[in-house]
GROMACS .gro file of C-alpha atoms in nm:
model
  373
    1MET     CA    1   0.000   0.000   0.000
    2ASN     CA    2   0.159   0.336  -0.104
    3LYS     CA    3   0.193   0.643   0.115
    4TRP     CA    4  -0.078   0.832  -0.075
    5MET     CA    5  -0.336   0.560  -0.013
    6THR     CA    6  -0.229   0.531   0.351
    7GLY     CA    7  -0.266   0.907   0.399
    8THR     CA    8  -0.605   0.908   0.229
    9MET     CA    9  -0.733   0.632   0.455
   10VAL     CA   10  -0.614   0.815   0.767
   11VAL     CA   11  -0.775   1.144   0.662
   12GLY     CA   12  -1.093   0.963   0.561
   13GLY     CA   13  -1.103   0.783   0.892
   14LEU     CA   14  -1.063   1.107   1.084
   15LEU     CA   15  -1.338   1.273   0.884
   16ALA     CA   16  -1.567   0.977   0.940
   17ALA     CA   17  -1.495   0.984   1.313
   18GLN     CA   18  -1.560   1.357   1.323
   19GLY     CA   19  -1.886   1.312   1.131
   20ALA     CA   20  -1.996   1.037   1.368
   21ALA     CA   21  -1.919   1.256   1.668
   22GLN     CA   22  -2.121   1.540   1.518
   23ALA     CA   23  -2.410   1.307   1.442
   24GLN     CA   24  -2.398   1.173   1.795
   25ALA     CA   25  -2.400   1.524   1.935
   26GLN     CA   26  -2.706   1.615   1.727
   27SER     CA   27  -2.898   1.292   1.786
   28SER     CA   28  -3.057   1.134   2.091
   29VAL     CA   29  -3.213   0.796   2.165
   30GLN     CA   30  -3.410   0.723   2.481
   31VAL     CA   31  -3.495   0.382   2.625
   32TYR     CA   32  -3.808   0.398   2.842
   33GLY     CA   33  -4.088   0.184   2.977
   34LEU     CA   34  -4.310   0.083   3.264
   35LEU     CA   35  -4.407  -0.229   3.453
   36SER     CA   36  -4.748  -0.271   3.614
   37ALA     CA   37  -4.911  -0.570   3.781
   38GLY     CA   38  -5.147  -0.664   4.064
   39ILE     CA   39  -5.438  -0.872   4.188
   40GLY     CA   40  -5.804  -0.839   4.091
   41TYR     CA   41  -6.121  -0.973   4.253
   42VAL     CA   42  -6.441  -1.005   4.045
   43SER     CA   43  -6.776  -1.046   4.221
   44ASP     CA   44  -6.950  -1.230   3.936
   45GLU     CA   45  -6.770  -1.370   3.635
   46GLY     CA   46  -6.974  -1.646   3.473
   47ASN     CA   47  -7.196  -1.700   3.781
   48GLY     CA   48  -6.911  -1.707   4.030
   49SER     CA   49  -6.655  -1.485   4.198
   50ARG     CA   50  -6.297  -1.499   4.072
   51THR     CA   51  -5.952  -1.376   4.174
   52HIS     CA   52  -5.693  -1.303   3.904
   53ALA     CA   53  -5.324  -1.221   3.879
   54LEU     CA   54  -5.327  -0.922   3.644
   55SER     CA   55  -5.082  -0.749   3.415
   56GLY     CA   56  -5.133  -0.378   3.355
   57THR     CA   57  -5.342  -0.291   3.659
   58ASN     CA   58  -5.227   0.074   3.666
   59GLN     CA   59  -5.124   0.107   3.302
   60ASN     CA   60  -5.037  -0.134   3.023
   61PRO     CA   61  -4.669  -0.246   3.042
   62ARG     CA   62  -4.427  -0.143   2.768
   63ILE     CA   63  -4.068  -0.093   2.670
   64GLY     CA   64  -3.971   0.145   2.396
   65PHE     CA   65  -3.711   0.341   2.207
   66ARG     CA   66  -3.765   0.690   2.081
   67GLY     CA   67  -3.522   0.932   1.931
   68GLN     CA   68  -3.456   1.229   1.714
   69GLU     CA   69  -3.186   1.378   1.496
   70ASP     CA   70  -3.150   1.754   1.455
   71LEU     CA   71  -3.148   1.833   1.082
   72GLY     CA   72  -3.116   2.208   1.131
   73ASN     CA   73  -3.354   2.501   1.081
   74GLY     CA   74  -3.597   2.364   1.340
   75THR     CA   75  -3.643   2.031   1.162
   76LYS     CA   76  -3.581   1.688   1.315
   77ALA     CA   77  -3.600   1.327   1.210
   78VAL     CA   78  -3.804   1.135   1.471
   79PHE     CA   79  -3.885   0.773   1.541
   80ALA     CA   80  -4.050   0.548   1.800
   81LEU     CA   81  -4.051   0.172   1.854
   82GLU     CA   82  -4.269   0.052   2.143
   83ASN     CA   83  -4.336  -0.304   2.257
   84GLY     CA   84  -4.626  -0.409   2.477
   85PHE     CA   85  -4.606  -0.719   2.695
   86ASN     CA   86  -4.770  -0.911   2.977
   87VAL     CA   87  -4.578  -0.881   3.304
   88MET     CA   88  -4.726  -1.199   3.448
   89THR     CA   89  -4.635  -1.424   3.153
   90GLY     CA   90  -4.363  -1.232   2.971
   91THR     CA   91  -4.545  -1.272   2.640
   92ALA     CA   92  -4.592  -1.001   2.379
   93SER     CA   93  -4.922  -0.814   2.365
   94GLN     CA   94  -5.092  -0.670   2.055
   95SER     CA   95  -5.133  -1.017   1.901
   96GLY     CA   96  -4.767  -1.104   1.949
   97ARG     CA   97  -4.618  -0.811   1.756
   98LEU     CA   98  -4.260  -0.713   1.835
   99PHE     CA   99  -4.344  -0.340   1.836
  100GLY     CA  100  -4.721  -0.362   1.858
  101ARG     CA  101  -4.785  -0.041   2.047
  102GLN     CA  102  -4.604   0.193   1.807
  103SER     CA  103  -4.353   0.180   1.525
  104TYR     CA  104  -4.303   0.489   1.313
  105VAL     CA  105  -4.049   0.723   1.156
  106GLY     CA  106  -4.094   1.075   1.030
  107LEU     CA  107  -4.001   1.442   1.020
  108SER     CA  108  -4.092   1.714   1.267
  109SER     CA  109  -4.071   2.090   1.218
  110ASN     CA  110  -4.129   2.361   1.476
  111ASP     CA  111  -4.344   2.567   1.241
  112LYS     CA  112  -4.475   2.307   0.993
  113GLY     CA  113  -4.579   2.019   1.218
  114THR     CA  114  -4.496   1.649   1.226
  115LEU     CA  115  -4.539   1.388   0.953
  116THR     CA  116  -4.490   1.023   1.046
  117LEU     CA  117  -4.530   0.682   0.878
  118GLY     CA  118  -4.591   0.344   1.044
  119ARG     CA  119  -4.815   0.183   1.308
  120GLN     CA  120  -4.968   0.471   1.501
  121TYR     CA  121  -5.253   0.608   1.713
  122GLU     CA  122  -5.562   0.756   1.553
  123ALA     CA  123  -5.727   1.086   1.650
  124VAL     CA  124  -5.985   0.951   1.897
  125LYS     CA  125  -5.714   0.788   2.107
  126ASP     CA  126  -5.484   1.091   2.088
  127LEU     CA  127  -5.742   1.358   2.166
  128LEU     CA  128  -6.022   1.186   2.362
  129GLY     CA  129  -5.842   0.887   2.511
  130PRO     CA  130  -5.693   1.093   2.796
  131VAL     CA  131  -6.045   1.158   2.928
  132VAL     CA  132  -6.121   0.785   2.932
  133ILE     CA  133  -5.789   0.709   3.105
  134ALA     CA  134  -5.866   0.975   3.366
  135SER     CA  135  -6.190   0.787   3.440
  136ASN     CA  136  -5.990   0.486   3.564
  137GLY     CA  137  -6.224   0.267   3.359
  138VAL     CA  138  -6.309   0.172   3.001
  139HIS     CA  139  -6.640   0.209   2.818
  140ILE     CA  140  -6.791  -0.136   2.769
  141GLY     CA  141  -6.608  -0.332   2.501
  142ASP     CA  142  -6.387  -0.027   2.441
  143ASN     CA  143  -6.639   0.053   2.169
  144ASP     CA  144  -6.497   0.401   2.103
  145ASN     CA  145  -6.129   0.294   2.122
  146GLY     CA  146  -6.071   0.533   2.409
  147TYR     CA  147  -5.849   0.270   2.571
  148ASN     CA  148  -5.647   0.227   2.251
  149ASN     CA  149  -5.705  -0.141   2.175
  150LEU     CA  150  -5.690  -0.060   1.803
  151ARG     CA  151  -5.387   0.094   1.636
  152VAL     CA  152  -5.358   0.182   1.269
  153GLN     CA  153  -5.100   0.013   1.046
  154ASN     CA  154  -4.964   0.141   0.713
  155ALA     CA  155  -5.055   0.487   0.840
  156VAL     CA  156  -4.948   0.833   0.731
  157LYS     CA  157  -5.015   1.086   1.006
  158TYR     CA  158  -4.984   1.463   1.032
  159VAL     CA  159  -4.997   1.669   1.353
  160SER     CA  160  -4.995   2.048   1.316
  161PRO     CA  161  -4.800   2.288   1.532
  162ASN     CA  162  -4.992   2.486   1.792
  163ILE     CA  163  -5.161   2.779   1.617
  164SER     CA  164  -5.338   3.027   1.847
  165ASN     CA  165  -5.397   2.751   2.105
  166LEU     CA  166  -5.534   2.517   1.834
  167SER     CA  167  -5.380   2.202   1.689
  168PHE     CA  168  -5.502   1.960   1.423
  169THR     CA  169  -5.430   1.601   1.331
  170GLY     CA  170  -5.512   1.375   1.039
  171LEU     CA  171  -5.433   1.010   0.963
  172TYR     CA  172  -5.486   0.771   0.675
  173GLY     CA  173  -5.424   0.397   0.700
  174PHE     CA  174  -5.380   0.219   0.368
  175SER     CA  175  -5.573  -0.094   0.269
  176GLU     CA  176  -5.292  -0.265   0.074
  177ASN     CA  177  -5.561  -0.438  -0.133
  178PRO     CA  178  -5.470  -0.378  -0.502
  179GLU     CA  179  -5.827  -0.436  -0.621
  180ASP     CA  180  -6.028  -0.241  -0.361
  181SER     CA  181  -5.854   0.031  -0.160
  182ASN     CA  182  -6.164   0.073   0.060
  183ARG     CA  183  -6.119  -0.267   0.225
  184ASN     CA  184  -5.948  -0.242   0.562
  185ARG     CA  185  -5.864   0.125   0.541
  186VAL     CA  186  -5.887   0.393   0.812
  187TYR     CA  187  -5.915   0.767   0.804
  188SER     CA  188  -5.915   0.986   1.113
  189MET     CA  189  -5.907   1.354   1.199
  190GLY     CA  190  -5.939   1.580   1.498
  191ALA     CA  191  -5.867   1.916   1.657
  192GLY     CA  192  -5.773   2.026   2.006
  193TYR     CA  193  -5.786   2.358   2.189
  194LYS     CA  194  -5.595   2.438   2.506
  195VAL     CA  195  -5.562   2.760   2.700
  196ASP     CA  196  -5.460   2.791   3.063
  197ALA     CA  197  -5.670   2.548   3.271
  198PHE     CA  198  -5.911   2.452   2.990
  199SER     CA  199  -5.867   2.198   2.713
  200TRP     CA  200  -6.120   2.056   2.468
  201ALA     CA  201  -6.109   1.836   2.158
  202VAL     CA  202  -6.319   1.683   1.882
  203ALA     CA  203  -6.227   1.372   1.684
  204TYR     CA  204  -6.360   1.136   1.419
  205THR     CA  205  -6.236   0.796   1.300
  206LYS     CA  206  -6.382   0.569   1.031
  207MET     CA  207  -6.272   0.208   0.979
  208ASP     CA  208  -6.389   0.041   0.658
  209ARG     CA  209  -6.402  -0.340   0.656
  210PRO     CA  210  -6.154  -0.364   0.949
  211ASN     CA  211  -5.939  -0.678   0.958
  212SER     CA  212  -6.086  -0.794   0.627
  213PRO     CA  213  -5.951  -1.133   0.509
  214ASP     CA  214  -5.929  -0.975   0.162
  215ALA     CA  215  -5.680  -0.719   0.297
  216PRO     CA  216  -5.492  -0.901   0.577
  217ASN     CA  217  -5.207  -0.650   0.569
  218GLY     CA  218  -5.437  -0.348   0.578
  219ALA     CA  219  -5.485  -0.068   0.827
  220ILE     CA  220  -5.650  -0.268   1.108
  221GLY     CA  221  -5.487  -0.601   1.190
  222ASN     CA  222  -5.594  -0.901   1.391
  223ASP     CA  223  -5.625  -0.690   1.707
  224TYR     CA  224  -5.981  -0.636   1.582
  225GLY     CA  225  -6.060  -0.999   1.652
  226SER     CA  226  -5.993  -0.962   2.025
  227SER     CA  227  -6.255  -1.116   2.254
  228LEU     CA  228  -6.242  -0.795   2.458
  229LEU     CA  229  -6.410  -0.607   2.172
  230ILE     CA  230  -6.755  -0.751   2.231
  231PHE     CA  231  -6.935  -0.557   1.955
  232ASN     CA  232  -6.722  -0.671   1.661
  233LYS     CA  233  -6.986  -0.930   1.563
  234SER     CA  234  -7.349  -0.875   1.465
  235ALA     CA  235  -7.610  -0.968   1.726
  236VAL     CA  236  -7.832  -1.098   1.445
  237LYS     CA  237  -7.621  -1.354   1.259
  238GLY     CA  238  -7.274  -1.308   1.408
  239ALA     CA  239  -7.152  -1.138   1.090
  240GLY     CA  240  -6.839  -0.924   1.094
  241VAL     CA  241  -6.812  -0.545   1.076
  242ASP     CA  242  -6.844  -0.367   0.743
  243SER     CA  243  -6.761  -0.030   0.900
  244GLN     CA  244  -6.715   0.134   1.239
  245ALA     CA  245  -6.742   0.511   1.277
  246ILE     CA  246  -6.646   0.692   1.598
  247ALA     CA  247  -6.718   1.059   1.665
  248GLY     CA  248  -6.670   1.239   1.993
  249THR     CA  249  -6.587   1.548   2.190
  250GLY     CA  250  -6.448   1.604   2.538
  251GLY     CA  251  -6.188   1.768   2.756
  252PHE     CA  252  -6.073   1.893   3.094
  253TYR     CA  253  -6.098   2.192   3.324
  254ASN     CA  254  -5.854   2.239   3.614
  255VAL     CA  255  -5.947   2.415   3.937
  256GLY     CA  256  -5.651   2.426   4.170
  257ARG     CA  257  -5.561   2.066   4.258
  258THR     CA  258  -5.878   1.928   4.098
  259LYS     CA  259  -5.928   1.826   3.736
  260PHE     CA  260  -6.277   1.778   3.591
  261GLY     CA  261  -6.328   1.576   3.273
  262ALA     CA  262  -6.623   1.520   3.042
  263LEU     CA  263  -6.668   1.321   2.722
  264TYR     CA  264  -6.936   1.220   2.472
  265THR     CA  265  -6.881   0.965   2.194
  266ASN     CA  266  -7.112   0.823   1.930
  267VAL     CA  267  -7.016   0.490   1.772
  268ARG     CA  268  -7.192   0.330   1.476
  269TYR     CA  269  -7.131  -0.029   1.370
  270HIS     CA  270  -7.256  -0.135   1.028
  271TYR     CA  271  -7.238  -0.514   0.997
  272LEU     CA  272  -7.196  -0.733   0.690
  273ASP     CA  273  -7.550  -0.868   0.737
  274GLN     CA  274  -7.676  -0.507   0.691
  275SER     CA  275  -7.777  -0.467   1.056
  276ASN     CA  276  -7.662  -0.169   1.259
  277LEU     CA  277  -7.574  -0.086   1.618
  278THR     CA  278  -7.537   0.267   1.753
  279LEU     CA  279  -7.372   0.320   2.092
  280GLN     CA  280  -7.352   0.648   2.283
  281ASN     CA  281  -7.114   0.698   2.575
  282VAL     CA  282  -7.129   0.980   2.830
  283ASP     CA  283  -6.833   1.004   3.069
  284LEU     CA  284  -6.784   1.235   3.369
  285ASN     CA  285  -6.481   1.221   3.594
  286VAL     CA  286  -6.296   1.413   3.863
  287ASN     CA  287  -5.940   1.372   3.990
  288HIS     CA  288  -5.808   1.549   4.298
  289LYS     CA  289  -5.449   1.576   4.416
  290LEU     CA  290  -5.504   1.545   4.790
  291THR     CA  291  -5.133   1.562   4.869
  292GLU     CA  292  -4.816   1.560   4.661
  293ALA     CA  293  -4.818   1.181   4.687
  294LEU     CA  294  -5.189   1.088   4.693
  295ASN     CA  295  -5.431   1.124   4.400
  296LEU     CA  296  -5.802   1.044   4.431
  297GLY     CA  297  -6.029   0.982   4.135
  298ALA     CA  298  -6.397   0.911   4.071
  299SER     CA  299  -6.599   0.872   3.752
  300TYR     CA  300  -6.934   0.771   3.609
  301PHE     CA  301  -7.013   0.668   3.256
  302PHE     CA  302  -7.328   0.561   3.081
  303THR     CA  303  -7.356   0.367   2.757
  304THR     CA  304  -7.680   0.326   2.567
  305GLY     CA  305  -7.713   0.117   2.252
  306LYS     CA  306  -7.971   0.069   1.977
  307TYR     CA  307  -7.993  -0.228   1.740
  308ASP     CA  308  -8.207  -0.149   1.437
  309VAL     CA  309  -8.304  -0.500   1.319
  310ILE     CA  310  -8.377  -0.677   1.647
  311ASN     CA  311  -8.516  -0.362   1.815
  312LYS     CA  312  -8.310  -0.396   2.132
  313THR     CA  313  -8.180  -0.112   2.350
  314PRO     CA  314  -7.906  -0.232   2.587
  315LYS     CA  315  -7.771   0.007   2.850
  316TRP     CA  316  -7.487   0.002   3.099
  317HIS     CA  317  -7.400   0.220   3.399
  318GLN     CA  318  -7.053   0.213   3.557
  319VAL     CA  319  -6.883   0.395   3.845
  320ASN     CA  320  -6.511   0.387   3.923
  321PHE     CA  321  -6.313   0.500   4.228
  322GLN     CA  322  -5.935   0.504   4.267
  323ALA     CA  323  -5.673   0.601   4.524
  324ASP     CA  324  -5.322   0.625   4.377
  325TYR     CA  325  -5.025   0.674   4.611
  326PHE     CA  326  -4.677   0.759   4.478
  327LEU     CA  327  -4.394   0.606   4.676
  328SER     CA  328  -4.154   0.804   4.455
  329LYS     CA  329  -4.166   0.990   4.126
  330ARG     CA  330  -4.138   0.660   3.942
  331THR     CA  331  -4.325   0.410   4.161
  332ASP     CA  332  -4.688   0.413   4.273
  333VAL     CA  333  -4.948   0.177   4.417
  334ALA     CA  334  -5.321   0.205   4.350
  335ILE     CA  335  -5.650   0.053   4.456
  336THR     CA  336  -5.941   0.072   4.211
  337TRP     CA  337  -6.304  -0.030   4.254
  338SER     CA  338  -6.547  -0.048   3.961
  339TYR     CA  339  -6.915  -0.136   3.959
  340GLN     CA  340  -7.121  -0.191   3.645
  341LYS     CA  341  -7.495  -0.247   3.610
  342ALA     CA  342  -7.668  -0.369   3.295
  343ALA     CA  343  -8.003  -0.205   3.216
  344GLY     CA  344  -8.257  -0.189   2.938
  345ASP     CA  345  -8.220  -0.494   2.711
  346ALA     CA  346  -7.864  -0.566   2.825
  347THR     CA  347  -7.844  -0.916   2.974
  348PHE     CA  348  -7.501  -0.900   3.142
  349ALA     CA  349  -7.246  -0.665   3.296
  350ARG     CA  350  -6.883  -0.677   3.183
  351VAL     CA  351  -6.616  -0.451   3.327
  352PHE     CA  352  -6.346  -0.422   3.063
  353GLY     CA  353  -6.076  -0.686   3.085
  354PHE     CA  354  -6.296  -0.943   3.260
  355GLY     CA  355  -6.551  -1.203   3.157
  356ALA     CA  356  -6.924  -1.135   3.147
  357SER     CA  357  -7.130  -1.166   3.462
  358GLY     CA  358  -7.398  -1.429   3.508
  359GLY     CA  359  -7.639  -1.162   3.624
  360LYS     CA  360  -7.684  -0.792   3.556
  361THR     CA  361  -7.423  -0.652   3.795
  362GLN     CA  362  -7.049  -0.689   3.834
  363SER     CA  363  -6.795  -0.528   4.066
  364VAL     CA  364  -6.417  -0.546   4.043
  365LEU     CA  365  -6.158  -0.462   4.308
  366ILE     CA  366  -5.798  -0.423   4.188
  367VAL     CA  367  -5.479  -0.359   4.385
  368GLY     CA  368  -5.165  -0.300   4.182
  369MET     CA  369  -4.835  -0.120   4.146
  370ARG     CA  370  -4.650   0.056   3.866
  371HIS     CA  371  -4.288   0.146   3.806
  372TYR     CA  372  -4.153   0.374   3.535
  373PHE     CA  373  -3.802   0.354   3.395
   0.00000   0.00000   0.00000
């Protein structure tokens, strides 16, 4: 090897090292996550009381990686990879996906907003989900996706910057069916307003032929087949869902140490047998920071449904109470009690995450802990 080649390699190596150092200085990657588990007692689950070891009592467990690279002029490359798992068994959640909670990459600009591509959250979860989470409960069958059981694959998403206290978001999830782009597609949009102690949002999401066998790689995957989503089959013939449309509005108002939340959602299922179900959810909640370590929460929500073909009107009432005590900034323990009553034409109660009751009432007592890292 001659001296010129040797010198070139040395200079090139130094430049590469310098470039890597600069890239490292302008980039950041964070590893984060949480663990949550506990014990739950159910008063009536299939005509008998039950006690369960539970994963995700305070919040669903996860481990993730997120990062950014500064591209200059207020623009960054961003990414997130987030895995969900069961603490009690160590198995992957979200139907066994490696990064089932989130997996996306995109660009973010201070004045132009953020554009991302991948498996992502839709507008109802982003804008209205926080109200449901603050209720320390889930609307029956998570019919409005407030608890985020459904994520959108093959999605392109835009989130605007804050403009006069307003922000906007829009998402489109591709079908990947070359013959019919309407099969297993999703579109979603929403807007949020926040000023001082007040925040409010509106959102809409439409899923066409979710989890269609004709578009298995489309926007909504096999998460849609979860037994927790009790309205994903027609009550007439057990047919699947042709479309699900979710519209809602809600928000918060803070008064000192107390936060008040309210939410209304309207969900319409159109089934493949041409029957329809409309569900309406009303959610009211309050959370009070009694001390720096102790948070108290209470909520009530009401769900009323209407089947058009069988002329049935099921209804459910649910109350939730929680005391959450922080042992440190990263570790807390909580006790939650939920009570649900079926009314109207509803024949069972079913607090989310548990089996249906044999009668028309069900109560659940959960004690659990959570640790962030």
